[in-house]
PDB file of C-alpha atoms in Angstrom:
ATOM      1  CA  UNK Q   1       6.575 -19.667   0.553  1.00 90.00           C
ATOM      2  CA  UNK Q   2       8.057 -16.650   2.292  1.00 95.00           C
ATOM      3  CA  UNK Q   3       9.625 -13.807   0.368  1.00 96.00           C
ATOM      4  CA  UNK Q   4      12.080 -11.393   1.962  1.00 97.00           C
ATOM      5  CA  UNK Q   5      13.186  -8.113   0.475  1.00 97.00           C
ATOM      6  CA  UNK Q   6      16.164  -6.364   2.011  1.00 97.00           C
ATOM      7  CA  UNK Q   7      17.909  -3.077   1.380  1.00 95.00           C
ATOM      8  CA  UNK Q   8      21.443  -3.822   2.475  1.00 90.00           C
ATOM      9  CA  UNK Q   9      24.993  -3.668   1.235  1.00 90.00           C
ATOM     10  CA  UNK Q  10      24.949  -5.573  -2.066  1.00 91.00           C
ATOM     11  CA  UNK Q  11      28.421  -7.053  -1.684  1.00 92.00           C
ATOM     12  CA  UNK Q  12      27.610  -8.227   1.847  1.00 92.00           C
ATOM     13  CA  UNK Q  13      24.424  -9.905   0.656  1.00 93.00           C
ATOM     14  CA  UNK Q  14      26.194 -11.693  -2.195  1.00 94.00           C
ATOM     15  CA  UNK Q  15      29.127 -12.735  -0.001  1.00 94.00           C
ATOM     16  CA  UNK Q  16      27.077 -14.036   2.911  1.00 95.00           C
ATOM     17  CA  UNK Q  17      24.205 -15.614   1.032  1.00 95.00           C
ATOM     18  CA  UNK Q  18      25.808 -19.067   1.009  1.00 94.00           C
ATOM     19  CA  UNK Q  19      26.160 -18.978   4.802  1.00 95.00           C
ATOM     20  CA  UNK Q  20      22.509 -17.940   5.067  1.00 94.00           C
ATOM     21  CA  UNK Q  21      21.440 -20.807   2.794  1.00 94.00           C
ATOM     22  CA  UNK Q  22      23.393 -23.286   4.872  1.00 95.00           C
ATOM     23  CA  UNK Q  23      21.890 -22.091   8.154  1.00 94.00           C
ATOM     24  CA  UNK Q  24      18.410 -22.169   6.645  1.00 93.00           C
ATOM     25  CA  UNK Q  25      19.024 -25.745   5.478  1.00 93.00           C
ATOM     26  CA  UNK Q  26      20.068 -26.783   8.979  1.00 92.00           C
ATOM     27  CA  UNK Q  27      16.757 -25.378  10.198  1.00 89.00           C
ATOM     28  CA  UNK Q  28      14.890 -27.433   7.609  1.00 89.00           C
ATOM     29  CA  UNK Q  29      14.258 -24.417   5.393  1.00 90.00           C
ATOM     30  CA  UNK Q  30      14.923 -24.481   1.669  1.00 92.00           C
ATOM     31  CA  UNK Q  31      16.287 -21.190   0.401  1.00 92.00           C
ATOM     32  CA  UNK Q  32      15.396 -19.957  -3.048  1.00 91.00           C
ATOM     33  CA  UNK Q  33      17.691 -18.211  -5.477  1.00 89.00           C
ATOM     34  CA  UNK Q  34      19.102 -14.827  -4.512  1.00 94.00           C
ATOM     35  CA  UNK Q  35      17.753 -12.123  -6.783  1.00 94.00           C
ATOM     36  CA  UNK Q  36      17.632  -8.348  -7.041  1.00 94.00           C
ATOM     37  CA  UNK Q  37      14.776  -6.125  -8.098  1.00 93.00           C
ATOM     38  CA  UNK Q  38      15.297  -4.060 -11.211  1.00 86.00           C
ATOM     39  CA  UNK Q  39      16.194  -1.017  -9.147  1.00 80.00           C
ATOM     40  CA  UNK Q  40      19.924  -0.988  -9.728  1.00 74.00           C
ATOM     41  CA  UNK Q  41      20.601  -4.084  -7.587  1.00 82.00           C
ATOM     42  CA  UNK Q  42      19.587  -2.164  -4.493  1.00 90.00           C
ATOM     43  CA  UNK Q  43      16.822  -4.431  -3.194  1.00 96.00           C
ATOM     44  CA  UNK Q  44      17.703  -8.078  -2.633  1.00 96.00           C
ATOM     45  CA  UNK Q  45      15.002 -10.747  -2.700  1.00 96.00           C
ATOM     46  CA  UNK Q  46      15.278 -14.136  -1.024  1.00 95.00           C
ATOM     47  CA  UNK Q  47      12.569 -16.784  -0.876  1.00 94.00           C
ATOM     48  CA  UNK Q  48      12.239 -19.702   1.517  1.00 94.00           C
ATOM     49  CA  UNK Q  49      10.103 -22.843   1.718  1.00 91.00           C
ATOM     50  CA  UNK Q  50       9.204 -24.577   4.954  1.00 84.00           C
ATOM     51  CA  UNK Q  51       9.941 -21.561   7.139  1.00 78.00           C
ATOM     52  CA  UNK Q  52       7.977 -19.585   9.637  1.00 88.00           C
ATOM     53  CA  UNK Q  53       8.373 -15.816   9.453  1.00 91.00           C
ATOM     54  CA  UNK Q  54      10.090 -15.466  12.830  1.00 91.00           C
ATOM     55  CA  UNK Q  55      12.774 -18.081  12.179  1.00 91.00           C
ATOM     56  CA  UNK Q  56      13.405 -16.786   8.662  1.00 94.00           C
ATOM     57  CA  UNK Q  57      13.758 -13.217   9.877  1.00 94.00           C
ATOM     58  CA  UNK Q  58      16.056 -14.147  12.754  1.00 94.00           C
ATOM     59  CA  UNK Q  59      18.458 -15.877  10.391  1.00 94.00           C
ATOM     60  CA  UNK Q  60      18.429 -13.031   7.889  1.00 95.00           C
ATOM     61  CA  UNK Q  61      19.016 -10.411  10.562  1.00 93.00           C
ATOM     62  CA  UNK Q  62      21.808 -12.466  12.065  1.00 93.00           C
ATOM     63  CA  UNK Q  63      23.726 -12.400   8.781  1.00 94.00           C
ATOM     64  CA  UNK Q  64      22.752  -9.147   7.108  1.00 94.00           C
ATOM     65  CA  UNK Q  65      22.944  -5.624   8.493  1.00 91.00           C
ATOM     66  CA  UNK Q  66      19.739  -4.627   6.703  1.00 93.00           C
ATOM     67  CA  UNK Q  67      18.227  -1.397   8.070  1.00 96.00           C
ATOM     68  CA  UNK Q  68      15.283  -1.849   5.701  1.00 97.00           C
ATOM     69  CA  UNK Q  69      13.441  -5.086   5.028  1.00 97.00           C
ATOM     70  CA  UNK Q  70      10.134  -6.856   4.647  1.00 98.00           C
ATOM     71  CA  UNK Q  71       8.936 -10.458   4.704  1.00 97.00           C
ATOM     72  CA  UNK Q  72       5.719 -11.522   2.998  1.00 97.00           C
ATOM     73  CA  UNK Q  73       3.993 -14.896   2.781  1.00 92.00           C
ATOM     74  CA  UNK Q  74       3.083 -14.447  -0.885  1.00 90.00           C
ATOM     75  CA  UNK Q  75       4.239 -12.707  -4.032  1.00 92.00           C
ATOM     76  CA  UNK Q  76       4.518  -9.011  -3.230  1.00 96.00           C
ATOM     77  CA  UNK Q  77       1.917  -6.893  -5.016  1.00 95.00           C
ATOM     78  CA  UNK Q  78       1.113  -3.209  -4.910  1.00 98.00           C
ATOM     79  CA  UNK Q  79      -1.319  -2.351  -2.105  1.00 98.00           C
ATOM     80  CA  UNK Q  80      -4.705  -0.821  -2.839  1.00 97.00           C
ATOM     81  CA  UNK Q  81      -5.172   0.407   0.737  1.00 98.00           C
ATOM     82  CA  UNK Q  82      -2.601   2.339   2.762  1.00 98.00           C
ATOM     83  CA  UNK Q  83      -3.368   3.083   6.400  1.00 98.00           C
ATOM     84  CA  UNK Q  84      -0.883   4.908   8.573  1.00 98.00           C
ATOM     85  CA  UNK Q  85      -0.206   6.301  11.995  1.00 98.00           C
ATOM     86  CA  UNK Q  86       0.750   9.993  12.115  1.00 98.00           C
ATOM     87  CA  UNK Q  87       3.017  10.971  15.027  1.00 98.00           C
ATOM     88  CA  UNK Q  88       6.636   9.859  14.568  1.00 98.00           C
ATOM     89  CA  UNK Q  89       5.574   8.073  11.390  1.00 98.00           C
ATOM     90  CA  UNK Q  90       4.155  10.557   8.877  1.00 98.00           C
ATOM     91  CA  UNK Q  91       5.465  13.529  10.851  1.00 98.00           C
ATOM     92  CA  UNK Q  92       8.714  13.827  12.762  1.00 98.00           C
ATOM     93  CA  UNK Q  93       7.161  14.827  16.079  1.00 97.00           C
ATOM     94  CA  UNK Q  94       4.701  13.705  18.737  1.00 97.00           C
ATOM     95  CA  UNK Q  95       2.122  16.497  18.552  1.00 97.00           C
ATOM     96  CA  UNK Q  96       1.019  16.338  22.159  1.00 97.00           C
ATOM     97  CA  UNK Q  97       4.620  16.594  23.365  1.00 97.00           C
ATOM     98  CA  UNK Q  98       5.232  19.687  21.270  1.00 96.00           C
ATOM     99  CA  UNK Q  99       1.951  21.236  22.368  1.00 96.00           C
ATOM    100  CA  UNK Q 100       2.854  20.546  25.995  1.00 96.00           C
ATOM    101  CA  UNK Q 101       5.993  22.633  25.505  1.00 95.00           C
ATOM    102  CA  UNK Q 102       3.755  25.693  25.167  1.00 92.00           C
ATOM    103  CA  UNK Q 103       2.534  24.935  28.682  1.00 91.00           C
ATOM    104  CA  UNK Q 104       6.057  24.295  29.988  1.00 94.00           C
ATOM    105  CA  UNK Q 105       5.280  20.607  30.450  1.00 95.00           C
ATOM    106  CA  UNK Q 106       7.068  18.922  27.558  1.00 95.00           C
ATOM    107  CA  UNK Q 107       9.457  16.847  29.666  1.00 96.00           C
ATOM    108  CA  UNK Q 108       6.665  15.441  31.823  1.00 95.00           C
ATOM    109  CA  UNK Q 109       4.310  14.743  28.928  1.00 96.00           C
ATOM    110  CA  UNK Q 110       7.081  13.271  26.741  1.00 96.00           C
ATOM    111  CA  UNK Q 111       7.964  10.771  29.462  1.00 96.00           C
ATOM    112  CA  UNK Q 112       4.361   9.536  29.521  1.00 96.00           C
ATOM    113  CA  UNK Q 113       4.241   9.407  25.716  1.00 95.00           C
ATOM    114  CA  UNK Q 114       7.407   7.332  25.541  1.00 95.00           C
ATOM    115  CA  UNK Q 115       6.121   4.790  28.063  1.00 96.00           C
ATOM    116  CA  UNK Q 116       2.796   4.522  26.223  1.00 94.00           C
ATOM    117  CA  UNK Q 117       4.504   3.985  22.860  1.00 95.00           C
ATOM    118  CA  UNK Q 118       6.747   1.339  24.413  1.00 95.00           C
ATOM    119  CA  UNK Q 119       3.609  -0.474  25.573  1.00 94.00           C
ATOM    120  CA  UNK Q 120       4.340   0.096  29.253  1.00 96.00           C
ATOM    121  CA  UNK Q 121       1.162   2.116  29.920  1.00 94.00           C
ATOM    122  CA  UNK Q 122      -2.462   1.740  28.844  1.00 94.00           C
ATOM    123  CA  UNK Q 123      -2.822   4.063  25.861  1.00 95.00           C
ATOM    124  CA  UNK Q 124      -6.223   5.515  26.791  1.00 94.00           C
ATOM    125  CA  UNK Q 125      -5.235   6.255  30.376  1.00 95.00           C
ATOM    126  CA  UNK Q 126      -1.951   7.770  29.252  1.00 96.00           C
ATOM    127  CA  UNK Q 127      -3.691   9.971  26.690  1.00 96.00           C
ATOM    128  CA  UNK Q 128      -6.245  11.249  29.189  1.00 96.00           C
ATOM    129  CA  UNK Q 129      -3.493  12.002  31.685  1.00 96.00           C
ATOM    130  CA  UNK Q 130      -1.461  13.972  29.155  1.00 97.00           C
ATOM    131  CA  UNK Q 131      -4.470  15.915  27.860  1.00 97.00           C
ATOM    132  CA  UNK Q 132      -5.522  16.801  31.405  1.00 96.00           C
ATOM    133  CA  UNK Q 133      -2.168  18.515  31.887  1.00 96.00           C
ATOM    134  CA  UNK Q 134      -3.001  20.869  29.002  1.00 97.00           C
ATOM    135  CA  UNK Q 135      -6.105  22.279  30.706  1.00 97.00           C
ATOM    136  CA  UNK Q 136      -6.272  26.045  30.306  1.00 97.00           C
ATOM    137  CA  UNK Q 137      -3.852  26.232  27.364  1.00 97.00           C
ATOM    138  CA  UNK Q 138      -5.111  28.762  24.790  1.00 97.00           C
ATOM    139  CA  UNK Q 139      -6.505  27.178  21.634  1.00 96.00           C
ATOM    140  CA  UNK Q 140      -4.238  29.494  19.629  1.00 96.00           C
ATOM    141  CA  UNK Q 141      -1.266  27.450  20.860  1.00 97.00           C
ATOM    142  CA  UNK Q 142      -2.402  24.629  18.567  1.00 97.00           C
ATOM    143  CA  UNK Q 143      -2.003  26.671  15.382  1.00 96.00           C
ATOM    144  CA  UNK Q 144       1.291  28.082  16.643  1.00 96.00           C
ATOM    145  CA  UNK Q 145       2.547  24.584  17.390  1.00 97.00           C
ATOM    146  CA  UNK Q 146       1.430  23.297  14.017  1.00 97.00           C
ATOM    147  CA  UNK Q 147       3.184  26.121  12.188  1.00 96.00           C
ATOM    148  CA  UNK Q 148       6.375  26.223  14.240  1.00 95.00           C
ATOM    149  CA  UNK Q 149       6.992  22.654  15.377  1.00 96.00           C
ATOM    150  CA  UNK Q 150       5.359  20.096  13.074  1.00 98.00           C
ATOM    151  CA  UNK Q 151       7.146  18.839   9.955  1.00 98.00           C
ATOM    152  CA  UNK Q 152       6.511  15.903   7.594  1.00 98.00           C
ATOM    153  CA  UNK Q 153       8.729  12.857   7.820  1.00 98.00           C
ATOM    154  CA  UNK Q 154      11.185  12.754   4.881  1.00 98.00           C
ATOM    155  CA  UNK Q 155       9.514  11.036   1.945  1.00 98.00           C
ATOM    156  CA  UNK Q 156       6.032  11.083   3.509  1.00 98.00           C
ATOM    157  CA  UNK Q 157       4.289  13.123   0.821  1.00 98.00           C
ATOM    158  CA  UNK Q 158       6.076  11.292  -1.986  1.00 98.00           C
ATOM    159  CA  UNK Q 159       5.020   7.949  -0.506  1.00 98.00           C
ATOM    160  CA  UNK Q 160       1.359   8.932  -0.201  1.00 98.00           C
ATOM    161  CA  UNK Q 161       1.148  10.618  -3.593  1.00 98.00           C
ATOM    162  CA  UNK Q 162       2.912   7.769  -5.392  1.00 98.00           C
ATOM    163  CA  UNK Q 163       0.650   5.151  -3.839  1.00 98.00           C
ATOM    164  CA  UNK Q 164      -2.393   7.226  -4.823  1.00 98.00           C
ATOM    165  CA  UNK Q 165      -1.087   7.405  -8.382  1.00 98.00           C
ATOM    166  CA  UNK Q 166      -1.137   3.597  -8.386  1.00 98.00           C
ATOM    167  CA  UNK Q 167      -4.817   3.507  -7.358  1.00 97.00           C
ATOM    168  CA  UNK Q 168      -4.268   3.091  -3.621  1.00 98.00           C
ATOM    169  CA  UNK Q 169      -6.761   4.448  -1.070  1.00 98.00           C
ATOM    170  CA  UNK Q 170      -5.069   6.332   1.780  1.00 98.00           C
ATOM    171  CA  UNK Q 171      -6.186   6.700   5.403  1.00 98.00           C
ATOM    172  CA  UNK Q 172      -4.466   8.528   8.264  1.00 98.00           C
ATOM    173  CA  UNK Q 173      -5.511   7.052  11.610  1.00 98.00           C
ATOM    174  CA  UNK Q 174      -3.995   8.517  14.737  1.00 98.00           C
ATOM    175  CA  UNK Q 175      -4.190   8.513  18.482  1.00 96.00           C
ATOM    176  CA  UNK Q 176      -3.344  12.201  18.069  1.00 96.00           C
ATOM    177  CA  UNK Q 177      -5.761  14.987  17.305  1.00 97.00           C
ATOM    178  CA  UNK Q 178      -7.779  16.282  14.368  1.00 97.00           C
ATOM    179  CA  UNK Q 179      -6.440  19.781  15.055  1.00 97.00           C
ATOM    180  CA  UNK Q 180      -3.106  18.462  13.762  1.00 98.00           C
ATOM    181  CA  UNK Q 181      -4.111  15.467  11.666  1.00 98.00           C
ATOM    182  CA  UNK Q 182      -6.484  17.290   9.317  1.00 98.00           C
ATOM    183  CA  UNK Q 183      -3.908  19.802   8.036  1.00 98.00           C
ATOM    184  CA  UNK Q 184      -1.195  17.130   7.953  1.00 98.00           C
ATOM    185  CA  UNK Q 185      -3.462  14.853   5.894  1.00 98.00           C
ATOM    186  CA  UNK Q 186      -4.194  17.685   3.477  1.00 98.00           C
ATOM    187  CA  UNK Q 187      -0.505  18.483   3.116  1.00 98.00           C
ATOM    188  CA  UNK Q 188       0.513  14.881   2.471  1.00 98.00           C
ATOM    189  CA  UNK Q 189      -2.527  13.844   0.418  1.00 98.00           C
ATOM    190  CA  UNK Q 190      -4.415  11.417   2.675  1.00 98.00           C
ATOM    191  CA  UNK Q 191      -8.040  11.015   1.635  1.00 98.00           C
ATOM    192  CA  UNK Q 192      -9.539  10.133   5.018  1.00 98.00           C
ATOM    193  CA  UNK Q 193      -8.617  10.948   8.625  1.00 98.00           C
ATOM    194  CA  UNK Q 194      -9.544   9.262  11.910  1.00 98.00           C
ATOM    195  CA  UNK Q 195      -8.322  10.794  15.155  1.00 98.00           C
ATOM    196  CA  UNK Q 196      -9.143  12.199  18.573  1.00 98.00           C
ATOM    197  CA  UNK Q 197     -10.561  15.648  19.303  1.00 97.00           C
ATOM    198  CA  UNK Q 198      -9.336  18.035  21.945  1.00 97.00           C
ATOM    199  CA  UNK Q 199     -12.239  19.637  23.821  1.00 97.00           C
ATOM    200  CA  UNK Q 200     -12.198  23.440  23.731  1.00 97.00           C
ATOM    201  CA  UNK Q 201     -14.359  25.940  25.640  1.00 97.00           C
ATOM    202  CA  UNK Q 202     -13.988  29.685  25.809  1.00 97.00           C
ATOM    203  CA  UNK Q 203     -10.912  29.589  23.589  1.00 97.00           C
ATOM    204  CA  UNK Q 204      -9.015  27.261  25.931  1.00 97.00           C
ATOM    205  CA  UNK Q 205      -8.403  23.523  26.183  1.00 98.00           C
ATOM    206  CA  UNK Q 206     -10.618  21.898  28.817  1.00 98.00           C
ATOM    207  CA  UNK Q 207      -8.161  19.104  29.540  1.00 97.00           C
ATOM    208  CA  UNK Q 208     -10.514  16.497  28.083  1.00 97.00           C
ATOM    209  CA  UNK Q 209     -10.963  14.540  24.858  1.00 97.00           C
ATOM    210  CA  UNK Q 210     -14.260  14.758  22.991  1.00 96.00           C
ATOM    211  CA  UNK Q 211     -15.879  11.435  22.137  1.00 94.00           C
ATOM    212  CA  UNK Q 212     -14.427   7.910  22.143  1.00 95.00           C
ATOM    213  CA  UNK Q 213     -10.644   7.528  22.286  1.00 97.00           C
ATOM    214  CA  UNK Q 214      -8.897   6.378  19.110  1.00 97.00           C
ATOM    215  CA  UNK Q 215      -6.629   3.575  20.319  1.00 97.00           C
ATOM    216  CA  UNK Q 216      -5.137   0.354  18.957  1.00 97.00           C
ATOM    217  CA  UNK Q 217      -8.539  -1.323  18.664  1.00 98.00           C
ATOM    218  CA  UNK Q 218      -9.871   1.660  16.714  1.00 98.00           C
ATOM    219  CA  UNK Q 219      -6.940   1.532  14.318  1.00 98.00           C
ATOM    220  CA  UNK Q 220      -7.583  -2.153  13.676  1.00 98.00           C
ATOM    221  CA  UNK Q 221     -11.315  -1.537  13.237  1.00 98.00           C
ATOM    222  CA  UNK Q 222     -10.654   1.237  10.706  1.00 98.00           C
ATOM    223  CA  UNK Q 223      -8.356  -1.081   8.770  1.00 98.00           C
ATOM    224  CA  UNK Q 224     -11.021  -3.799   8.688  1.00 98.00           C
ATOM    225  CA  UNK Q 225     -13.765  -1.350   7.685  1.00 98.00           C
ATOM    226  CA  UNK Q 226     -11.748   0.159   4.837  1.00 98.00           C
ATOM    227  CA  UNK Q 227     -10.528  -3.273   3.744  1.00 98.00           C
ATOM    228  CA  UNK Q 228     -14.119  -4.496   3.419  1.00 97.00           C
ATOM    229  CA  UNK Q 229     -14.892  -1.719   0.934  1.00 97.00           C
ATOM    230  CA  UNK Q 230     -12.248  -2.884  -1.559  1.00 97.00           C
ATOM    231  CA  UNK Q 231     -12.394  -6.153  -3.459  1.00 95.00           C
ATOM    232  CA  UNK Q 232      -9.186  -8.222  -3.358  1.00 96.00           C
ATOM    233  CA  UNK Q 233      -7.780  -5.714  -0.902  1.00 98.00           C
ATOM    234  CA  UNK Q 234      -4.044  -5.689  -0.212  1.00 98.00           C
ATOM    235  CA  UNK Q 235      -3.235  -3.584   2.835  1.00 98.00           C
ATOM    236  CA  UNK Q 236      -0.068  -1.645   3.591  1.00 98.00           C
ATOM    237  CA  UNK Q 237       0.177  -0.165   7.093  1.00 98.00           C
ATOM    238  CA  UNK Q 238       2.839   1.894   8.827  1.00 98.00           C
ATOM    239  CA  UNK Q 239       3.389   2.874  12.433  1.00 98.00           C
ATOM    240  CA  UNK Q 240       5.943   3.078  15.197  1.00 98.00           C
ATOM    241  CA  UNK Q 241       4.377   2.427  18.596  1.00 96.00           C
ATOM    242  CA  UNK Q 242       2.709  -0.273  20.647  1.00 96.00           C
ATOM    243  CA  UNK Q 243      -0.755   1.070  19.809  1.00 96.00           C
ATOM    244  CA  UNK Q 244      -0.021   0.373  16.128  1.00 98.00           C
ATOM    245  CA  UNK Q 245       0.733  -3.329  16.624  1.00 98.00           C
ATOM    246  CA  UNK Q 246      -2.734  -4.809  15.865  1.00 98.00           C
ATOM    247  CA  UNK Q 247      -2.937  -2.702  12.709  1.00 98.00           C
ATOM    248  CA  UNK Q 248       0.567  -3.708  11.603  1.00 98.00           C
ATOM    249  CA  UNK Q 249      -0.130  -7.385  12.256  1.00 98.00           C
ATOM    250  CA  UNK Q 250      -3.422  -7.313  10.331  1.00 98.00           C
ATOM    251  CA  UNK Q 251      -1.938  -5.695   7.224  1.00 98.00           C
ATOM    252  CA  UNK Q 252      -0.480  -7.705   4.360  1.00 98.00           C
ATOM    253  CA  UNK Q 253       2.574  -5.490   4.679  1.00 98.00           C
ATOM    254  CA  UNK Q 254       3.039  -3.904   8.094  1.00 98.00           C
ATOM    255  CA  UNK Q 255       5.973  -1.505   8.103  1.00 98.00           C
ATOM    256  CA  UNK Q 256       7.462  -0.416  11.438  1.00 98.00           C
ATOM    257  CA  UNK Q 257       9.110   2.938  10.771  1.00 98.00           C
ATOM    258  CA  UNK Q 258      11.947   3.800  13.183  1.00 98.00           C
ATOM    259  CA  UNK Q 259       9.769   1.981  15.654  1.00 97.00           C
ATOM    260  CA  UNK Q 260       9.754   0.941  19.281  1.00 96.00           C
ATOM    261  CA  UNK Q 261      11.066  -2.624  19.811  1.00 96.00           C
ATOM    262  CA  UNK Q 262       7.660  -4.252  20.334  1.00 96.00           C
ATOM    263  CA  UNK Q 263       6.208  -2.689  17.193  1.00 97.00           C
ATOM    264  CA  UNK Q 264       9.301  -3.565  15.165  1.00 97.00           C
ATOM    265  CA  UNK Q 265       9.150  -7.191  16.255  1.00 96.00           C
ATOM    266  CA  UNK Q 266       5.429  -7.479  15.463  1.00 96.00           C
ATOM    267  CA  UNK Q 267       5.602  -5.944  11.995  1.00 98.00           C
ATOM    268  CA  UNK Q 268       6.397  -7.824   8.803  1.00 97.00           C
ATOM    269  CA  UNK Q 269       8.609  -4.989   7.609  1.00 98.00           C
ATOM    270  CA  UNK Q 270      10.995  -2.521   9.184  1.00 98.00           C
ATOM    271  CA  UNK Q 271      12.723   0.738   8.284  1.00 98.00           C
ATOM    272  CA  UNK Q 272      15.315   1.593  10.906  1.00 97.00           C
ATOM    273  CA  UNK Q 273      16.884   4.479   9.020  1.00 96.00           C
ATOM    274  CA  UNK Q 274      16.315   6.600   5.957  1.00 96.00           C
ATOM    275  CA  UNK Q 275      13.295   8.047   4.201  1.00 97.00           C
ATOM    276  CA  UNK Q 276       9.783   6.691   3.878  1.00 98.00           C
ATOM    277  CA  UNK Q 277      10.504   6.279   0.179  1.00 98.00           C
ATOM    278  CA  UNK Q 278      12.158   3.011   1.235  1.00 98.00           C
ATOM    279  CA  UNK Q 279       8.610   1.625   1.280  1.00 98.00           C
ATOM    280  CA  UNK Q 280       8.362   2.334  -2.458  1.00 98.00           C
ATOM    281  CA  UNK Q 281      11.632   0.496  -3.010  1.00 97.00           C
ATOM    282  CA  UNK Q 282      10.448  -2.522  -1.027  1.00 97.00           C
ATOM    283  CA  UNK Q 283       7.315  -2.596  -3.200  1.00 97.00           C
ATOM    284  CA  UNK Q 284       9.463  -2.546  -6.324  1.00 96.00           C
ATOM    285  CA  UNK Q 285       8.205   0.808  -7.610  1.00 96.00           C
ATOM    286  CA  UNK Q 286      10.940   2.387  -9.764  1.00 95.00           C
ATOM    287  CA  UNK Q 287      12.032   5.899  -8.899  1.00 94.00           C
ATOM    288  CA  UNK Q 288      10.864   7.119 -12.305  1.00 95.00           C
ATOM    289  CA  UNK Q 289       7.290   6.435 -11.090  1.00 97.00           C
ATOM    290  CA  UNK Q 290       7.626   8.326  -7.825  1.00 97.00           C
ATOM    291  CA  UNK Q 291       5.409  11.419  -7.639  1.00 97.00           C
ATOM    292  CA  UNK Q 292       7.711  14.312  -6.818  1.00 86.00           C
TER     293      UNK Q 292
END
């Protein structure tokens, strides 16, 4: 049994549901009854038997203009572990791109970042190349960048705090840097942080990364490690780039937030527009329970 939840135009969903049911039937898929969560008929729920996730999603997306949705292979429960990427997911920026602007290299570094997030470049090689370009930048530029350039994604703190209020453990895992991730995690309420470290000597960046690189395999490993600590663990993950794909695929609910095409296709959920509070709506958490 697959269960889809969609945030879409209610009238469109009601009007086109028969056509969806008919197309599903032609594909050998039995559609369940159309329902709406008790959130003011905002979130539609459709179940299907005999479907694979890809076919089910293709049919739904062909008929509904749903900028927010999620498909699960079981009844949707509240997660007790939330693990998330940081850059362009929990914050609006890519930290290394903004930091590079202080060195007059934003355009060059941003181009490498974009290709890495699209999955066109090896993440570790791309990270080392970008960091090497920052050699000699004063360490003080990091705090200036953090203060002047870095802002939370709309709804990020409310999402984290609400999940915590429901007993969910929260982990921020990033291919970015602790210099940024630690204060961001404190601001949003994450309990644990995993990230890379910029090497500094004599008050300046050395152009190197200290220790092992946090990449896609690290993100997956962190998910597995944290999952093993919690009995009957239900995992929610969010991310936007190619290096988030293994983590998104391994989660019970993997949400691609305004993501690159490969990450969006791999995830079980997607948010193409709007606030991160859409995750709370997909989980069926009423707004009265959201932690302001």
